[in-house]
CSV table of C-alpha atoms and ligand atoms in Angstrom, one decimal:
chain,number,residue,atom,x,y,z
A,1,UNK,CA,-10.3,-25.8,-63.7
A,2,UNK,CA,-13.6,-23.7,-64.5
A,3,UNK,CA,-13.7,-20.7,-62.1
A,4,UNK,CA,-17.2,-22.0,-61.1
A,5,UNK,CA,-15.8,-25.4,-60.3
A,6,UNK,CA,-14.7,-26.6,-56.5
A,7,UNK,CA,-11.2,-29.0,-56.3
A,8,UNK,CA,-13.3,-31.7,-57.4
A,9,UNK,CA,-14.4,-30.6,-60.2
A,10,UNK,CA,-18.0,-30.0,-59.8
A,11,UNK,CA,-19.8,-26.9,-59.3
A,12,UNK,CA,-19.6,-25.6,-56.0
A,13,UNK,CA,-23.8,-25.2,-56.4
A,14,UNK,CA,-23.4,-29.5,-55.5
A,15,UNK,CA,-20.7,-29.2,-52.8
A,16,UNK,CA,-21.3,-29.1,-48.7
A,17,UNK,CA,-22.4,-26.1,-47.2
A,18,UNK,CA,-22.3,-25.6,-43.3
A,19,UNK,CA,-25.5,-23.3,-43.0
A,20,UNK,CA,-24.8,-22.7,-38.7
A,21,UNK,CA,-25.0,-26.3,-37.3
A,22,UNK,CA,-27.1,-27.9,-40.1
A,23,UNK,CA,-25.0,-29.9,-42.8
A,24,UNK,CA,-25.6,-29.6,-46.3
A,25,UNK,CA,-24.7,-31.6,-48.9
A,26,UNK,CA,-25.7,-29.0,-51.4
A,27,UNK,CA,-27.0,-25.6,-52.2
A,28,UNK,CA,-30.4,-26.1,-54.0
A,29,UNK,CA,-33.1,-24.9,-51.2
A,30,UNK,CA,-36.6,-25.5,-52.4
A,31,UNK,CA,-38.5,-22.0,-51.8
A,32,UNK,CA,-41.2,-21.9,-49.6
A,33,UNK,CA,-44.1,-21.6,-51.8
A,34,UNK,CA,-48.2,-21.5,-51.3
A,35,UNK,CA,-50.2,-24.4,-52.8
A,36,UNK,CA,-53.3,-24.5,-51.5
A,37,UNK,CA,-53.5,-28.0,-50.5
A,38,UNK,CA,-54.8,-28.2,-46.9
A,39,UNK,CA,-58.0,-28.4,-45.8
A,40,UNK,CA,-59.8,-26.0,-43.1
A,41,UNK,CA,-56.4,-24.7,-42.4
A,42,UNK,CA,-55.2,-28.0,-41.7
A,43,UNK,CA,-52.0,-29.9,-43.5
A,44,UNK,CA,-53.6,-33.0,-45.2
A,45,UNK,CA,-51.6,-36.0,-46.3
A,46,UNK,CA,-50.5,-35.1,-50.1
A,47,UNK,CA,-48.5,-32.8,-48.9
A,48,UNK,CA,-46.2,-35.4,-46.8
A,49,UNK,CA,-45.8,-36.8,-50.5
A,50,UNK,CA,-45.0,-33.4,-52.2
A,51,UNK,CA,-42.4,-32.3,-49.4
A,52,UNK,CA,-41.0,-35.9,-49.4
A,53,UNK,CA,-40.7,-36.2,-53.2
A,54,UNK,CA,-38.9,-32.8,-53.1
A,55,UNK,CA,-36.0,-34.2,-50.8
A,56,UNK,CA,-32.3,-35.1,-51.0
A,57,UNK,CA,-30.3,-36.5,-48.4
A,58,UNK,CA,-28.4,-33.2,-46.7
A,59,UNK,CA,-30.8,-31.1,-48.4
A,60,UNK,CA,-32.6,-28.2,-47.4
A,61,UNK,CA,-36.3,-27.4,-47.6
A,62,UNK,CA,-38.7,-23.9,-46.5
A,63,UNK,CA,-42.1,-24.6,-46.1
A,64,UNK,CA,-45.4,-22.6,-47.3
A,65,UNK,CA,-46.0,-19.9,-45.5
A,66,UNK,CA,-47.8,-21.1,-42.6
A,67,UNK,CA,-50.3,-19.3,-40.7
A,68,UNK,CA,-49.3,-17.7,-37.1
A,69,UNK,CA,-52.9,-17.5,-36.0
A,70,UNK,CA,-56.8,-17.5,-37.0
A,71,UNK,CA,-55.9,-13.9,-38.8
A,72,UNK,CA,-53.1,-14.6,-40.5
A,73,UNK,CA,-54.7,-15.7,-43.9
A,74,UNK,CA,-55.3,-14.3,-47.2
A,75,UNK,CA,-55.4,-17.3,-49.3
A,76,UNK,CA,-57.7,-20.6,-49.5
A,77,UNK,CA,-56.8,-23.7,-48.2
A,78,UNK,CA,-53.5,-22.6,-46.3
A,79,UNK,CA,-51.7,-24.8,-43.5
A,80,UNK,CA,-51.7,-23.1,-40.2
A,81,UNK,CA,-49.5,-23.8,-37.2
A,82,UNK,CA,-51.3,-22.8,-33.8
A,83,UNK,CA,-53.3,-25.7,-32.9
A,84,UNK,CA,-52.8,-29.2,-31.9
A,85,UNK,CA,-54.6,-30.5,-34.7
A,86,UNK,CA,-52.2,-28.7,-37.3
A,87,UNK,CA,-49.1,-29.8,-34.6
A,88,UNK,CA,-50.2,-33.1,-35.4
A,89,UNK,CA,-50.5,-33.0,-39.0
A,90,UNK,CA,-47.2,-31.2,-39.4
A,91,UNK,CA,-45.5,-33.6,-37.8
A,92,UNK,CA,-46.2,-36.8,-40.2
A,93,UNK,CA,-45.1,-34.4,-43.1
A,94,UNK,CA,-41.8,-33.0,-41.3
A,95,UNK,CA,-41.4,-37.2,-40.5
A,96,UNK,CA,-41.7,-37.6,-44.6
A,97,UNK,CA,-38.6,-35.6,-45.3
A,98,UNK,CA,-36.5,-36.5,-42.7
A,99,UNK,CA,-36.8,-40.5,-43.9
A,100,UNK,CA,-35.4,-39.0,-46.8
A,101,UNK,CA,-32.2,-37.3,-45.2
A,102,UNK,CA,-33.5,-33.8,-46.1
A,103,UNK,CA,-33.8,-30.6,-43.5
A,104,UNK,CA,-37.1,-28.7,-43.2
A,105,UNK,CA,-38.2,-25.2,-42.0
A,106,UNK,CA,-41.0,-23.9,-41.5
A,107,UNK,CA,-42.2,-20.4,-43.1
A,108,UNK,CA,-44.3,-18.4,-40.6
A,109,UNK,CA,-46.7,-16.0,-42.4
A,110,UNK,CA,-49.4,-13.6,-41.7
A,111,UNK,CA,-50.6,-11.5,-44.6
A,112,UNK,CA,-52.0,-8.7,-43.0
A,113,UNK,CA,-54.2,-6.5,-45.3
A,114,UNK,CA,-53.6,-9.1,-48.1
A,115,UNK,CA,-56.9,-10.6,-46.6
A,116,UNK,CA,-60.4,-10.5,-46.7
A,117,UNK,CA,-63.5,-10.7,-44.6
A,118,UNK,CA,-64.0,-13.9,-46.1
A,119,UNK,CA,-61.0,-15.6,-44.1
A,120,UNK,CA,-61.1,-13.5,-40.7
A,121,UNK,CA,-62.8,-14.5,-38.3
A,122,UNK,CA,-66.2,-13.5,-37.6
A,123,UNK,CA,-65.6,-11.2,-41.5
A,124,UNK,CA,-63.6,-8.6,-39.1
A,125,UNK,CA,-61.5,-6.6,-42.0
A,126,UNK,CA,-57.8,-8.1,-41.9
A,127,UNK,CA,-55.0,-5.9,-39.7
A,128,UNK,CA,-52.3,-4.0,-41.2
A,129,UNK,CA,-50.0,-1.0,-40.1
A,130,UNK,CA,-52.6,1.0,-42.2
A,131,UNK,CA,-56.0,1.8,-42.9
A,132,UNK,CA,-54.6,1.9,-46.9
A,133,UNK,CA,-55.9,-0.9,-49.0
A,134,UNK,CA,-54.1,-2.4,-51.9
A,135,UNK,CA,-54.7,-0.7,-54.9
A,136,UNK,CA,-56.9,-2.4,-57.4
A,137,UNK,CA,-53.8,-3.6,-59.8
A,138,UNK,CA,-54.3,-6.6,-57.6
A,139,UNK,CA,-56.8,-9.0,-56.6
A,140,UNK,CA,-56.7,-11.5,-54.3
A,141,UNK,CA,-58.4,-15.5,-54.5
A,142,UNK,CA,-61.1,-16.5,-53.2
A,143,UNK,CA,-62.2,-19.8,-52.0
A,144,UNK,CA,-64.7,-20.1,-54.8
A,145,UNK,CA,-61.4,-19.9,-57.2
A,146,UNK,CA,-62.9,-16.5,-58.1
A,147,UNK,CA,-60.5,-13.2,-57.7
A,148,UNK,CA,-61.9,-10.2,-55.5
A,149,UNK,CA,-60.9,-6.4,-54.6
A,150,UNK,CA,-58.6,-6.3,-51.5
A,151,UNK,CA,-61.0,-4.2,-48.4
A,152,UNK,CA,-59.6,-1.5,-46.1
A,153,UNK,CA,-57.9,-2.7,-43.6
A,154,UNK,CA,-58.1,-1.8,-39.9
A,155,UNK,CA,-54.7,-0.3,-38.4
A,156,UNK,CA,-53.6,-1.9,-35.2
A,157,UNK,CA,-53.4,0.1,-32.2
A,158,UNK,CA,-49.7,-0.5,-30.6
A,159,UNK,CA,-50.9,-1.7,-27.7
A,160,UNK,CA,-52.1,-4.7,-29.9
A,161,UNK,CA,-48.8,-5.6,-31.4
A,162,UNK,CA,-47.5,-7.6,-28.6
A,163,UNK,CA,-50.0,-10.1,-29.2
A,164,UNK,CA,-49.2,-10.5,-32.7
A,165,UNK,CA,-45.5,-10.8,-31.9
A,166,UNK,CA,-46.7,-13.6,-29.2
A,167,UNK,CA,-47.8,-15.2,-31.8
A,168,UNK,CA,-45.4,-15.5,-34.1
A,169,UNK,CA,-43.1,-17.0,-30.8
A,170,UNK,CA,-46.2,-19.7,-30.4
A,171,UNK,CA,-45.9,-20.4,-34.0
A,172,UNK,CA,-42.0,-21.3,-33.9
A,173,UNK,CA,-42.2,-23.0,-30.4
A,174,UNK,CA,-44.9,-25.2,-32.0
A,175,UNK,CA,-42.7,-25.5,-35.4
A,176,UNK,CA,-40.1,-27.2,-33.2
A,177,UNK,CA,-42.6,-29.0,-31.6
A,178,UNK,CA,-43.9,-30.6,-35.2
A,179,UNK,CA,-40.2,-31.4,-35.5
A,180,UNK,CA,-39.2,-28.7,-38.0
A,181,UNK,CA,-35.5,-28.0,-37.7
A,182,UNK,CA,-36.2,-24.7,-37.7
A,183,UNK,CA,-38.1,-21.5,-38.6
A,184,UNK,CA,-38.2,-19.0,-41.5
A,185,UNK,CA,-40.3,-15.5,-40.9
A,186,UNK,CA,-41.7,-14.6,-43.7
A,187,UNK,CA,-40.7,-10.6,-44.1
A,188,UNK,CA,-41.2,-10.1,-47.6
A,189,UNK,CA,-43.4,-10.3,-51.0
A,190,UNK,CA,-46.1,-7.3,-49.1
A,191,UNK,CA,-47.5,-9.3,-46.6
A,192,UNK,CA,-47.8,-8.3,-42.4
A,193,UNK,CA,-44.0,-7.4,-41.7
A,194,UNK,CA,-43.0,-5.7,-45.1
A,195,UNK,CA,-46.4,-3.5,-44.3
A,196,UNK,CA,-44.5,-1.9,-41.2
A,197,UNK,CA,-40.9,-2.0,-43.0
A,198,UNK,CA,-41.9,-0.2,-46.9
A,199,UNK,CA,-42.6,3.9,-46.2
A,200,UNK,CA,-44.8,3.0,-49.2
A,201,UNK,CA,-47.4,1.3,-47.0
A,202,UNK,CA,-46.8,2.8,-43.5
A,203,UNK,CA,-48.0,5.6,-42.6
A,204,UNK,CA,-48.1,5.7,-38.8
A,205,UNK,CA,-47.7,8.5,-36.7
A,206,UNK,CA,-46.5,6.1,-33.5
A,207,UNK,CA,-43.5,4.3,-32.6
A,208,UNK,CA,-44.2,1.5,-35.5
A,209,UNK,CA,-43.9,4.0,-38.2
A,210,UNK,CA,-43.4,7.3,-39.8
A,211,UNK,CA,-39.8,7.9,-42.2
A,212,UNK,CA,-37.9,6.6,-39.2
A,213,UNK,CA,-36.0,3.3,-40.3
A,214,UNK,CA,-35.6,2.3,-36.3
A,215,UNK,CA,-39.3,2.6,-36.3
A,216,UNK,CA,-40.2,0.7,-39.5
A,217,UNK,CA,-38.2,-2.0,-38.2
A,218,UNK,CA,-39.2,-2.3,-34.8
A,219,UNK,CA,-42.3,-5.1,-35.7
A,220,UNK,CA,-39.5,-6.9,-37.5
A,221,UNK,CA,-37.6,-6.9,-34.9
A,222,UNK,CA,-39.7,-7.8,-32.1
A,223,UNK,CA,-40.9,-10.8,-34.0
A,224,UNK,CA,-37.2,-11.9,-34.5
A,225,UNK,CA,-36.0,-11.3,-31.0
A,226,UNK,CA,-38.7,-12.9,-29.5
A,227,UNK,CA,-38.3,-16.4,-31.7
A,228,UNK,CA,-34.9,-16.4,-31.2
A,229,UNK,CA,-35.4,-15.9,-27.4
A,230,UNK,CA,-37.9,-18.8,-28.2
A,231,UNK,CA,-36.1,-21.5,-30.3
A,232,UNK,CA,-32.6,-20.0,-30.4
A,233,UNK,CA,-31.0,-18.1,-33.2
A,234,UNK,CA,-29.3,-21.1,-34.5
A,235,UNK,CA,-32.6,-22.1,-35.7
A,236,UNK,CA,-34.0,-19.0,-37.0
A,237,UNK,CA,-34.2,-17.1,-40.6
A,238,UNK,CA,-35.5,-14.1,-42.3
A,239,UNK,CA,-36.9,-13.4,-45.1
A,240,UNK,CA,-37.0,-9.8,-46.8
A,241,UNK,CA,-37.4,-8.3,-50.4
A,242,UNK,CA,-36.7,-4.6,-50.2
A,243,UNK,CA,-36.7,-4.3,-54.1
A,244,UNK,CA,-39.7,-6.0,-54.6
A,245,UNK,CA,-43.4,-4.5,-55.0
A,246,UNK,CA,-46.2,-7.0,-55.1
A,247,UNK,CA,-49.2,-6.3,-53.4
A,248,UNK,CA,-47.9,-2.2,-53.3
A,249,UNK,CA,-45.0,-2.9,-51.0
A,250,UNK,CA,-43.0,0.2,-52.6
A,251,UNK,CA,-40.0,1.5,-50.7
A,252,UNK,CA,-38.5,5.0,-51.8
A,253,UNK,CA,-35.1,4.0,-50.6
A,254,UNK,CA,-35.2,-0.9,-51.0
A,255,UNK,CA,-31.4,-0.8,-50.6
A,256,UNK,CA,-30.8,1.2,-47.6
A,257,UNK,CA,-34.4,-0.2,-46.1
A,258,UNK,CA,-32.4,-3.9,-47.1
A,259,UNK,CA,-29.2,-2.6,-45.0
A,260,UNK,CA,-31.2,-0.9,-42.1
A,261,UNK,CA,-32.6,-4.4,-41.6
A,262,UNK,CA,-29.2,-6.3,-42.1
A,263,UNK,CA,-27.4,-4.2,-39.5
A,264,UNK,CA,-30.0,-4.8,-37.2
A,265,UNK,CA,-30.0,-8.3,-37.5
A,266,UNK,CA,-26.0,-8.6,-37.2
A,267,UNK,CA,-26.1,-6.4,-34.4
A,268,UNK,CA,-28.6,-9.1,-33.0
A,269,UNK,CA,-26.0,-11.5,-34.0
A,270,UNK,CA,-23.6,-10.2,-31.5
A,271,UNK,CA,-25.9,-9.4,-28.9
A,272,UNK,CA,-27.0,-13.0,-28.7
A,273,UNK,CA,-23.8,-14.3,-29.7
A,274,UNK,CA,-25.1,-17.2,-32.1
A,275,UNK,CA,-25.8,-16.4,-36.0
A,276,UNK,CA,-29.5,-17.0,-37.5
A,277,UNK,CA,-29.4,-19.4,-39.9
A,278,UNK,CA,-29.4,-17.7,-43.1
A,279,UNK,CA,-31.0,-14.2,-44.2
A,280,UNK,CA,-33.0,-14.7,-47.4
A,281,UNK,CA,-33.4,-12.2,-50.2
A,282,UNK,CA,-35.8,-12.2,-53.0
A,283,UNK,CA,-33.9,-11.0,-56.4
A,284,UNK,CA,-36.3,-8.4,-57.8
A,285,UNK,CA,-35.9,-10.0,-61.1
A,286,UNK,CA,-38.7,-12.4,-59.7
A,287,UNK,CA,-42.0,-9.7,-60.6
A,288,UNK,CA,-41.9,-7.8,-63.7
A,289,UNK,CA,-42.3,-4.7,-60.8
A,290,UNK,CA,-39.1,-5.5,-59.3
A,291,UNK,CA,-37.4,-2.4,-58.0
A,292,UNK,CA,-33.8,-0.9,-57.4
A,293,UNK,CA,-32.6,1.2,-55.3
A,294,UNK,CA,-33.5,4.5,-57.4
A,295,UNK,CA,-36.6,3.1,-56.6
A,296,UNK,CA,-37.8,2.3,-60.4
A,297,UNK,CA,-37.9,-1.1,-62.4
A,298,UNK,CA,-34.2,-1.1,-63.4
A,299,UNK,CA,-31.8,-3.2,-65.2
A,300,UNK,CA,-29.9,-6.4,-64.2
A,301,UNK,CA,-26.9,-4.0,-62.9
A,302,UNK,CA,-28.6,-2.1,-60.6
A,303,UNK,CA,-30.1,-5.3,-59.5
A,304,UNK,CA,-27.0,-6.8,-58.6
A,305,UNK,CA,-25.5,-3.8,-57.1
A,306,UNK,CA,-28.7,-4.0,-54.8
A,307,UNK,CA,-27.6,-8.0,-54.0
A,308,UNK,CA,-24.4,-8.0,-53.5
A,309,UNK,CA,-24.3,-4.8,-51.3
A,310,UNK,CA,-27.0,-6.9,-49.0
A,311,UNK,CA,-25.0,-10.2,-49.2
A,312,UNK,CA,-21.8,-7.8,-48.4
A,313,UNK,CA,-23.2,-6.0,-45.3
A,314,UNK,CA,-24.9,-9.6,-43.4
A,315,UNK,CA,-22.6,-11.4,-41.4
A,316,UNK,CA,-23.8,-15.1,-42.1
A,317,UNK,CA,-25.7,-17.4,-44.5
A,318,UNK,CA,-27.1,-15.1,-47.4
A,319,UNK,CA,-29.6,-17.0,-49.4
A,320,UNK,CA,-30.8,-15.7,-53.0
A,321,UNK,CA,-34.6,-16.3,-55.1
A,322,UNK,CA,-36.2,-15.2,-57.9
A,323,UNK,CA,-35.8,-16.1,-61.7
A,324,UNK,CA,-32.1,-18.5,-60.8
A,325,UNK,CA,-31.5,-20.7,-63.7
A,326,UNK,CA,-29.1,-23.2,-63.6
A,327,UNK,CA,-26.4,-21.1,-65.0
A,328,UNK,CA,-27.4,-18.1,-63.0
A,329,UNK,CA,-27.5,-20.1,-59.8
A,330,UNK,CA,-24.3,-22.1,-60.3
A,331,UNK,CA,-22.4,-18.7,-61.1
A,332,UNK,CA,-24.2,-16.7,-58.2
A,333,UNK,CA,-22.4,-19.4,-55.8
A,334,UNK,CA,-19.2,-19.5,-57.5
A,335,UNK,CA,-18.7,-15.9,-57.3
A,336,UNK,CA,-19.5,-15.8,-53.8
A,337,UNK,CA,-22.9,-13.7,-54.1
A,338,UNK,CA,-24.9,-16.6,-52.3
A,339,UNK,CA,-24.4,-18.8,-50.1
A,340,UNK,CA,-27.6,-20.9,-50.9
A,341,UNK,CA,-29.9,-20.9,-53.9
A,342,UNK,CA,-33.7,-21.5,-53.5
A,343,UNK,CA,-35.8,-22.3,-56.5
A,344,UNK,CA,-39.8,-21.8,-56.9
A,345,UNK,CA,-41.4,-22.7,-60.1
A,346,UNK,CA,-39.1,-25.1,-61.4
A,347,UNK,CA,-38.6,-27.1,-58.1
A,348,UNK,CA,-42.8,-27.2,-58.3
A,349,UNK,CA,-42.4,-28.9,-61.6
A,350,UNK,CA,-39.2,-31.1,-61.2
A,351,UNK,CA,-39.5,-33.0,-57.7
A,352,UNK,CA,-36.2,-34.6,-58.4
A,353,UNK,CA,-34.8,-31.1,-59.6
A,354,UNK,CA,-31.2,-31.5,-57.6
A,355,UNK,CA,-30.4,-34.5,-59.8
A,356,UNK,CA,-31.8,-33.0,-63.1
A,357,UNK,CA,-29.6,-29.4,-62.4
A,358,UNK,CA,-26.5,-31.3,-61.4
A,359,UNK,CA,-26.7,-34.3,-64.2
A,360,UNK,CA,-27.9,-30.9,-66.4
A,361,UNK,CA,-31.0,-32.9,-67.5
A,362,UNK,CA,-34.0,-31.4,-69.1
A,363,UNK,CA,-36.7,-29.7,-67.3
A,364,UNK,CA,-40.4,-30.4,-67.0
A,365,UNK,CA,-42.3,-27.0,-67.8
A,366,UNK,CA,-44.6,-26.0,-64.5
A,367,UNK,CA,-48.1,-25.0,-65.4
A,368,UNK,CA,-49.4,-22.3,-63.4
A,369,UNK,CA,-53.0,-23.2,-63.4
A,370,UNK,CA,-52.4,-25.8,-60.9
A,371,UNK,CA,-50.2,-23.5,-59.0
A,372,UNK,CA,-53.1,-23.3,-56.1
A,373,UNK,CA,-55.7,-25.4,-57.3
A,374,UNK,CA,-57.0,-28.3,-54.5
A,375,UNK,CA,-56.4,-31.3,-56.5
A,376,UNK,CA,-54.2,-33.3,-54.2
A,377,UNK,CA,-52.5,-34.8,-57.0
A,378,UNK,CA,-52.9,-33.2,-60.4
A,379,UNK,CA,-50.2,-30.2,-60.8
A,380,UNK,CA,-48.8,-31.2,-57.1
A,381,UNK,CA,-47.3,-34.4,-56.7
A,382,UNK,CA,-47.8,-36.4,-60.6
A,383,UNK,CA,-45.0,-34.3,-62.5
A,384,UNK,CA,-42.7,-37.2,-63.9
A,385,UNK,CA,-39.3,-38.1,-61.9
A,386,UNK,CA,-36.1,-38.3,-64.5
A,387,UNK,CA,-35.7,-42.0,-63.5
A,388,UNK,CA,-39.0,-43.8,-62.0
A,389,UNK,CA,-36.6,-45.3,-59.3
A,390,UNK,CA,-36.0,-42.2,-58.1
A,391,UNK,CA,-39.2,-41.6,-57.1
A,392,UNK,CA,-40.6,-41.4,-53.7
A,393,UNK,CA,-41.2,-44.9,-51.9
A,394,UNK,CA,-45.0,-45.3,-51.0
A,395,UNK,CA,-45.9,-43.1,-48.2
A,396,UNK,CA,-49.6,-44.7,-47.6
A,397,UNK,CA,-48.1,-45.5,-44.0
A,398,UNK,CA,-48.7,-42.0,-43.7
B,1,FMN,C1,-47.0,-20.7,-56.5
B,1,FMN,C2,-46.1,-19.9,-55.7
B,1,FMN,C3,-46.3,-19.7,-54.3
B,1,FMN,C4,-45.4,-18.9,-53.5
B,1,FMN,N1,-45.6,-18.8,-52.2
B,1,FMN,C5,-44.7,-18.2,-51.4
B,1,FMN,C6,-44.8,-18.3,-50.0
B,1,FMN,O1,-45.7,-18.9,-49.4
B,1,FMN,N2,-43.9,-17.6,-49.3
B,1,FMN,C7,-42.8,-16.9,-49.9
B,1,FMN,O2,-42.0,-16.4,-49.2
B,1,FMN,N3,-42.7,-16.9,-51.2
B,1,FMN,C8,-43.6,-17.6,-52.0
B,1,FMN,N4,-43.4,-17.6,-53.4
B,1,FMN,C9,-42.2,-17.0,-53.9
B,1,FMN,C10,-41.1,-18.1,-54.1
B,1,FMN,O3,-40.6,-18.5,-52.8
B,1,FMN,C11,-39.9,-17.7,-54.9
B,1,FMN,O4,-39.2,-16.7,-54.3
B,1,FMN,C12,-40.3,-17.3,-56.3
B,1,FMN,O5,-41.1,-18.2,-56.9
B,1,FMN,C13,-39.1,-16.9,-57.2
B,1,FMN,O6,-38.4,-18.0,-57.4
B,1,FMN,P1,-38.5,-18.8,-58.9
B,1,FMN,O7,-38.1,-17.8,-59.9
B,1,FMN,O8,-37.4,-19.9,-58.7
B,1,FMN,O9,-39.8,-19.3,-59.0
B,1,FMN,C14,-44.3,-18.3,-54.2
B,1,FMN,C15,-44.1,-18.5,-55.5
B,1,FMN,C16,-44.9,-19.3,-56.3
B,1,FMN,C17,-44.7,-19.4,-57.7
């Protein structure tokens, strides 16, 4: 038997998983990735087709990050999850993938100084921990398609942050609501949370910042205690990516930042008594800016080192991204250094990707010009299916 294999013979990368009280029957998790395919913040019907075509029965889907209020955006043409009307338009698409037997989450997302007048409202500049913009080696999209410079941002007072945190409860408690299984905070990649947890970014002088790990944290962990008093932990995740620098989110220290936040959440854990549902890491091998833990771009060692100590340390479900191949993915699960895969940019170009990694079929190239383009169809839901059967049933009931 092939060290990578299960009893059975096949890869464990195909077998069951018991992520907390959900039932898997395999370990490819579709990423939660941005597509710019709603309209006025609102989730618009191709998207019940994309999501759909993307399920398996007993599989396991994150959403795009999903805005947590009216401030939370940085990108055009973004789904949010605070009013009715997005409620309601959630809920046809969350219906879509469960007819297919498939398990969705929702990401919740606010980007804080990745913004820009042009999506706050009344052109207020966007909140951060910091009054720091991003540096020019980025720019952010517009909703002419054009790119722009990312603005100061204005630094929220502390007394403010308990609102923000509010809403990120709001946002899972209407999650549930739209009938997602469950919720996935979105802590990583530079956006709001990862702007209070990298010393690169925050430079507060209160109880939200300074060196201070427990302070760096304490956003983090408000957010998390207070969807878990919320929804319950069963139904809760985190996201993080303490190696990884887009948008300037550098960290002098990513793998003791990773562990200061996974002892926090197992010590959660056991104060609540019920595990989250997974912990979610983003390899740094996903951006050519990835960090290690000396704090430089560093070699696929280092990088690992910096993985498995993370996967080590958290008691529970440790989910991996960035860069997994098929190979890469079914070794990472048969050595034990995930629990749970989760693919981007091929599961955007392969809607029947499960069946094409486990028959080891050929893969569609993604192009990333339609990556967050509006056309509800082209570069979204027309890449070709392996077998035409095994494409989605019509939705137009939806
Ligand atoms: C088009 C696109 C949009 C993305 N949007 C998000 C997002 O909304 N939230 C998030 O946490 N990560 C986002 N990501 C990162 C993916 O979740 C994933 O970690 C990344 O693509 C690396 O995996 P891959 O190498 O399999 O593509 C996005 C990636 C891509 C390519």
């Amino acid at each position: 038997m092939a060290p990578e294999t299960t009893t059975q013979g096949r890869a464990a990368l195909f077998s069951p998983y018991k992520m907390g009280k959900f039932n898997l029957s395999h370990r490819v998790v579709l990423a939660p990735m941005t597509r710019c395919r709603a309209l006025n913040w609102i989730p618009q019907p191709a998207m019940a087709e994309y999501y759909a075509q993307r399920s398996t029965p007993g599989g396991f889907l994150i959403s795009e990050g999903t805005l947590i209020s009216p401030t939370a955006p940085g990108f055009p043409h973004v789904p949010g999850i605070y009013s009715e009307e997005q409620v309601a338009a959630w809920r046809k698409i969350v219906d879509a993938v469960h007819a297919k037997g498939s398990l969705i989450f929702c990401q919740l997302w606010h980007v804080g100084r990745a913004s820009h007048p042009v999506y706050q409202p009344g052109g207020a500049p966007p909140i951060s921990s910091t009054t720091k913009p991003i540096s020019a080696r980025w720019r952010i999209l517009l909703p002419d398609g054009s790119y722009g410079v990312y603005p100061e941002p204005r630094a929220l007072k502390s007394y403010e942050i308990p609102d923000i945190v509010q809403h990120y409860r709001q946002a899972a408690v209407n999650a549930i609501r739209a009938g997602f299984d469950g919720i996935e905070i979105h802590g990583a990649h530079g956006y709001l949370i990862d702007q209070f947890l990298k010393d690169g970014i925050n430079d507060r002088t209160d109880e939200y910042g300074g060196s201070s790990l427990e302070n760096r944290c304490r956003f983090l962990m408000q957010v998390v205690k207070a969807v878990v008093s919320a929804i319950g932990a069963d139904r809760v995740a985190v996201r993080i990516s303490p190696a990884i620098d887009h948008l300037d989110a550098m960290d002098s220290n990513p793998l003791r930042l990773g562990l200061a936040v996974v002892e926090r959440l197992n010590r959660l854990q056991q104060e609540v008594g019920s595990k989250l549902t997974y912990l979610h890491v983003t390899q740094p091998r996903y951006t050519a800016y990835g960090q290690t833990e000396s704090g430089r771009p560093g070699s696929e060692e280092e990088e690992a080192h910096l993985m498995r100590n993370l996967r080590k340390a958290y008691q529970g479900t440790f989910m991996c991204s960035g860069g997994f191949t098929r190979e890469l993915a079914i070794e990472a699960v048969a050595q034990g250094d995930a629990d749970l895969v989760s693919f981007g940019r091929l599961y955007i170009s392969n809607p029947d990707l499960v069946l094409r990694l486990e028959v080891n079929a050929p893969l569609n190239k993604y192009n990333r010009k339609t990556f967050y383009t509006q056309d509800p169809v082209v570069g979204y839901t027309d890449y070709p299916f392996l077998n035409k059967e095994s494409g989605p049933k019509s939705l137009s009931r939806l």
